[in-house]
PDB file of C-alpha atoms in Angstrom:
ATOM      1  CA  MET C  14     -86.533  48.218 -34.885  1.00  0.00           C
ATOM      2  CA  THR C  15     -87.017  50.847 -37.438  1.00  0.00           C
ATOM      3  CA  ALA C  16     -89.891  52.396 -38.358  1.00  0.00           C
ATOM      4  CA  GLN C  17     -89.605  50.991 -41.840  1.00  0.00           C
ATOM      5  CA  THR C  18     -89.550  47.268 -40.548  1.00  0.00           C
ATOM      6  CA  GLU C  19     -92.399  48.259 -37.952  1.00  0.00           C
ATOM      7  CA  THR C  20     -94.489  49.147 -40.851  1.00  0.00           C
ATOM      8  CA  ARG C  21     -93.879  46.299 -42.877  1.00  0.00           C
ATOM      9  CA  PRO C  22     -96.427  43.669 -43.539  1.00  0.00           C
ATOM     10  CA  PRO C  23     -96.024  40.283 -42.127  1.00  0.00           C
ATOM     11  CA  ALA C  24     -95.475  38.655 -45.618  1.00  0.00           C
ATOM     12  CA  ALA C  25     -92.401  40.513 -45.781  1.00  0.00           C
ATOM     13  CA  ALA C  26     -90.672  39.111 -42.968  1.00  0.00           C
ATOM     14  CA  LYS C  27     -89.147  36.293 -44.883  1.00  0.00           C
ATOM     15  CA  PRO C  28     -88.092  37.536 -47.878  1.00  0.00           C
ATOM     16  CA  VAL C  29     -86.290  40.716 -46.147  1.00  0.00           C
ATOM     17  CA  ARG C  30     -84.365  38.170 -44.433  1.00  0.00           C
ATOM     18  CA  TRP C  31     -83.253  36.101 -47.152  1.00  0.00           C
ATOM     19  CA  ALA C  32     -82.360  39.457 -48.962  1.00  0.00           C
ATOM     20  CA  ALA C  33     -80.189  40.738 -45.937  1.00  0.00           C
ATOM     21  CA  ASP C  34     -78.643  37.057 -45.989  1.00  0.00           C
ATOM     22  CA  ALA C  35     -77.822  37.558 -49.612  1.00  0.00           C
ATOM     23  CA  VAL C  36     -76.160  40.721 -49.071  1.00  0.00           C
ATOM     24  CA  ALA C  37     -74.148  39.322 -46.287  1.00  0.00           C
ATOM     25  CA  ALA C  38     -73.434  36.411 -48.441  1.00  0.00           C
ATOM     26  CA  MET C  39     -72.200  38.404 -51.404  1.00  0.00           C
ATOM     27  CA  ARG C  40     -70.149  40.998 -49.046  1.00  0.00           C
ATOM     28  CA  GLU C  41     -68.281  38.249 -47.202  1.00  0.00           C
ATOM     29  CA  GLY C  42     -67.913  35.398 -49.781  1.00  0.00           C
ATOM     30  CA  ALA C  43     -67.723  37.423 -53.426  1.00  0.00           C
ATOM     31  CA  ARG C  44     -66.319  40.447 -51.774  1.00  0.00           C
ATOM     32  CA  LEU C  45     -69.316  42.108 -53.603  1.00  0.00           C
ATOM     33  CA  ARG C  46     -71.285  44.911 -51.984  1.00  0.00           C
ATOM     34  CA  LEU C  47     -75.006  45.007 -52.704  1.00  0.00           C
ATOM     35  CA  ASP C  48     -76.627  48.430 -51.601  1.00  0.00           C
ATOM     36  CA  TYR C  49     -80.442  47.715 -52.712  1.00  0.00           C
ATOM     37  CA  SER C  50     -80.269  50.101 -55.766  1.00  0.00           C
ATOM     38  CA  ALA C  51     -81.397  48.938 -58.990  1.00  0.00           C
ATOM     39  CA  GLN C  52     -77.634  49.110 -60.670  1.00  0.00           C
ATOM     40  CA  SER C  53     -76.424  46.431 -58.177  1.00  0.00           C
ATOM     41  CA  LEU C  54     -79.081  44.592 -59.763  1.00  0.00           C
ATOM     42  CA  TRP C  55     -76.476  44.178 -62.999  1.00  0.00           C
ATOM     43  CA  ARG C  56     -73.661  42.230 -60.407  1.00  0.00           C
ATOM     44  CA  VAL C  57     -76.368  40.101 -59.242  1.00  0.00           C
ATOM     45  CA  ASP C  58     -77.321  39.065 -63.241  1.00  0.00           C
ATOM     46  CA  ARG C  59     -73.511  38.687 -64.000  1.00  0.00           C
ATOM     47  CA  MET C  60     -73.513  36.701 -60.513  1.00  0.00           C
ATOM     48  CA  ILE C  61     -76.525  34.233 -61.714  1.00  0.00           C
ATOM     49  CA  GLU C  62     -74.760  34.132 -65.042  1.00  0.00           C
ATOM     50  CA  GLU C  63     -71.268  32.846 -63.367  1.00  0.00           C
ATOM     51  CA  ILE C  64     -72.882  30.270 -61.701  1.00  0.00           C
ATOM     52  CA  ARG C  65     -75.181  29.259 -64.308  1.00  0.00           C
ATOM     53  CA  ARG C  66     -71.768  28.658 -66.410  1.00  0.00           C
ATOM     54  CA  GLU C  67     -70.526  26.607 -63.548  1.00  0.00           C
ATOM     55  CA  GLY C  68     -73.374  24.123 -64.354  1.00  0.00           C
ATOM     56  CA  PRO C  69     -74.587  22.943 -60.784  1.00  0.00           C
ATOM     57  CA  PRO C  70     -77.799  21.478 -60.820  1.00  0.00           C
ATOM     58  CA  TYR C  71     -80.855  23.737 -59.685  1.00  0.00           C
ATOM     59  CA  ALA C  72     -80.920  22.260 -56.283  1.00  0.00           C
ATOM     60  CA  ALA C  73     -77.501  22.689 -55.496  1.00  0.00           C
ATOM     61  CA  VAL C  74     -78.322  26.660 -55.877  1.00  0.00           C
ATOM     62  CA  GLU C  75     -81.995  26.843 -55.057  1.00  0.00           C
ATOM     63  CA  ASN C  76     -81.291  29.056 -51.627  1.00  0.00           C
ATOM     64  CA  VAL C  77     -78.966  31.317 -53.652  1.00  0.00           C
ATOM     65  CA  LEU C  78     -81.116  32.046 -55.926  1.00  0.00           C
ATOM     66  CA  ARG C  79     -84.029  32.522 -53.351  1.00  0.00           C
ATOM     67  CA  GLY C  80     -81.827  35.230 -51.712  1.00  0.00           C
ATOM     68  CA  PHE C  81     -81.133  36.626 -55.174  1.00  0.00           C
ATOM     69  CA  GLY C  82     -85.047  37.234 -56.080  1.00  0.00           C
ATOM     70  CA  ALA C  83     -85.343  38.314 -52.374  1.00  0.00           C
ATOM     71  CA  TYR C  84     -82.852  41.014 -53.268  1.00  0.00           C
ATOM     72  CA  ALA C  85     -84.455  41.925 -56.314  1.00  0.00           C
ATOM     73  CA  GLY C  86     -88.169  42.253 -54.985  1.00  0.00           C
ATOM     74  CA  GLU C  87     -86.568  44.633 -52.262  1.00  0.00           C
ATOM     75  CA  VAL C  88     -85.077  46.688 -54.274  1.00  0.00           C
ATOM     76  CA  VAL C  89     -88.194  46.980 -56.172  1.00  0.00           C
ATOM     77  CA  VAL C  90     -90.148  47.314 -52.746  1.00  0.00           C
ATOM     78  CA  ARG C  91     -87.598  50.100 -51.728  1.00  0.00           C
ATOM     79  CA  GLN C  92     -87.817  51.901 -55.536  1.00  0.00           C
ATOM     80  CA  THR C  93     -91.267  51.955 -55.801  1.00  0.00           C
ATOM     81  CA  GLY C  94     -93.118  51.491 -52.623  1.00  0.00           C
ATOM     82  CA  ALA C  95     -94.482  48.076 -53.503  1.00  0.00           C
ATOM     83  CA  GLU C  96     -95.544  45.444 -50.960  1.00  0.00           C
ATOM     84  CA  TRP C  97     -94.649  41.793 -50.198  1.00  0.00           C
ATOM     85  CA  TRP C  98     -97.379  39.157 -50.441  1.00  0.00           C
ATOM     86  CA  ALA C  99     -97.522  35.871 -49.539  1.00  0.00           C
ATOM     87  CA  THR C 100     -99.536  32.594 -49.914  1.00  0.00           C
ATOM     88  CA  GLY C 101     -99.189  28.942 -49.336  1.00  0.00           C
ATOM     89  CA  GLY C 102     -95.470  29.969 -48.738  1.00  0.00           C
ATOM     90  CA  ASP C 103     -95.007  31.825 -52.011  1.00  0.00           C
ATOM     91  CA  HIS C 104     -94.085  35.509 -52.148  1.00  0.00           C
ATOM     92  CA  TRP C 105     -94.791  38.297 -54.649  1.00  0.00           C
ATOM     93  CA  ILE C 106     -94.552  42.101 -54.567  1.00  0.00           C
ATOM     94  CA  ARG C 107     -97.467  44.213 -55.798  1.00  0.00           C
ATOM     95  CA  THR C 108     -96.450  47.189 -56.882  1.00  0.00           C
ATOM     96  CA  PRO C 109     -98.502  50.474 -56.376  1.00  0.00           C
ATOM     97  CA  ASP C 110    -100.332  50.046 -59.748  1.00  0.00           C
ATOM     98  CA  GLY C 111    -101.907  46.611 -58.586  1.00  0.00           C
ATOM     99  CA  ARG C 112     -99.429  44.466 -60.744  1.00  0.00           C
ATOM    100  CA  LEU C 113     -97.680  41.121 -59.170  1.00  0.00           C
ATOM    101  CA  TRP C 114     -94.149  40.706 -59.917  1.00  0.00           C
ATOM    102  CA  ASP C 115     -92.197  37.115 -58.927  1.00  0.00           C
ATOM    103  CA  PRO C 116     -89.024  37.530 -58.342  1.00  0.00           C
ATOM    104  CA  PHE C 117     -88.381  34.573 -57.255  1.00  0.00           C
ATOM    105  CA  GLU C 118     -89.484  32.969 -60.509  1.00  0.00           C
ATOM    106  CA  GLU C 119     -87.457  35.621 -62.157  1.00  0.00           C
ATOM    107  CA  ALA C 120     -84.363  34.482 -60.427  1.00  0.00           C
ATOM    108  CA  ARG C 121     -84.997  30.752 -61.579  1.00  0.00           C
ATOM    109  CA  ARG C 122     -85.605  32.212 -65.209  1.00  0.00           C
ATOM    110  CA  ALA C 123     -82.492  34.063 -64.995  1.00  0.00           C
ATOM    111  CA  TYR C 124     -80.189  30.776 -63.819  1.00  0.00           C
ATOM    112  CA  GLU C 125     -82.150  29.217 -66.704  1.00  0.00           C
ATOM    113  CA  GLY C 126     -80.689  31.783 -69.048  1.00  0.00           C
ATOM    114  CA  ASN C 127     -83.916  33.556 -69.638  1.00  0.00           C
ATOM    115  CA  GLY C 128     -84.538  35.934 -67.429  1.00  0.00           C
ATOM    116  CA  SER C 129     -83.088  39.002 -65.577  1.00  0.00           C
ATOM    117  CA  LEU C 130     -83.795  40.501 -62.337  1.00  0.00           C
ATOM    118  CA  ARG C 131     -82.370  43.846 -63.388  1.00  0.00           C
ATOM    119  CA  LEU C 132     -85.063  43.992 -66.080  1.00  0.00           C
ATOM    120  CA  LEU C 133     -87.915  42.892 -64.109  1.00  0.00           C
ATOM    121  CA  CYS C 134     -86.971  45.752 -61.611  1.00  0.00           C
ATOM    122  CA  ARG C 135     -86.864  48.259 -64.545  1.00  0.00           C
ATOM    123  CA  ASP C 136     -90.116  46.715 -65.980  1.00  0.00           C
ATOM    124  CA  ALA C 137     -91.766  47.027 -62.140  1.00  0.00           C
ATOM    125  CA  THR C 138     -90.472  50.471 -61.489  1.00  0.00           C
ATOM    126  CA  ALA C 139     -91.702  51.924 -64.976  1.00  0.00           C
ATOM    127  CA  SER C 140     -95.353  49.858 -64.128  1.00  0.00           C
ATOM    128  CA  ALA C 141     -95.396  51.725 -60.828  1.00  0.00           C
ATOM    129  CA  GLU C 142     -94.715  55.444 -62.419  1.00  0.00           C
ATOM    130  CA  ARG C 143     -97.247  55.132 -64.782  1.00  0.00           C
ATOM    131  CA  PRO C 144    -100.152  56.822 -64.314  1.00  0.00           C
TER     132      PRO C 144
END
């Protein structure tokens, strides 16, 4: 166990696992490397767009989108020092400025054509940098 995982709040356990599963699935299935950088979210947004164009029902891709949302949340956590929060089975990230962000909802919105995990990361990172 690394020092980083030892100090993570319990709310991080599931999203961190979902993110790692998404990274592994993309590496093995799509030959796409995700490195937890903000730039990698461009690739995730494009992957969501490709899935959307294929037209599967939301229920068929819900777990994939959950993984992408968790991955985006973990990118924000690593970029800003944010923390995962959980209540009643829902997970969010809280940036140091106190704002709550829902990367899972943003992944769903991206699938519907109205969201972007890259832009969520950009906005959350900019918000955390403000004094």
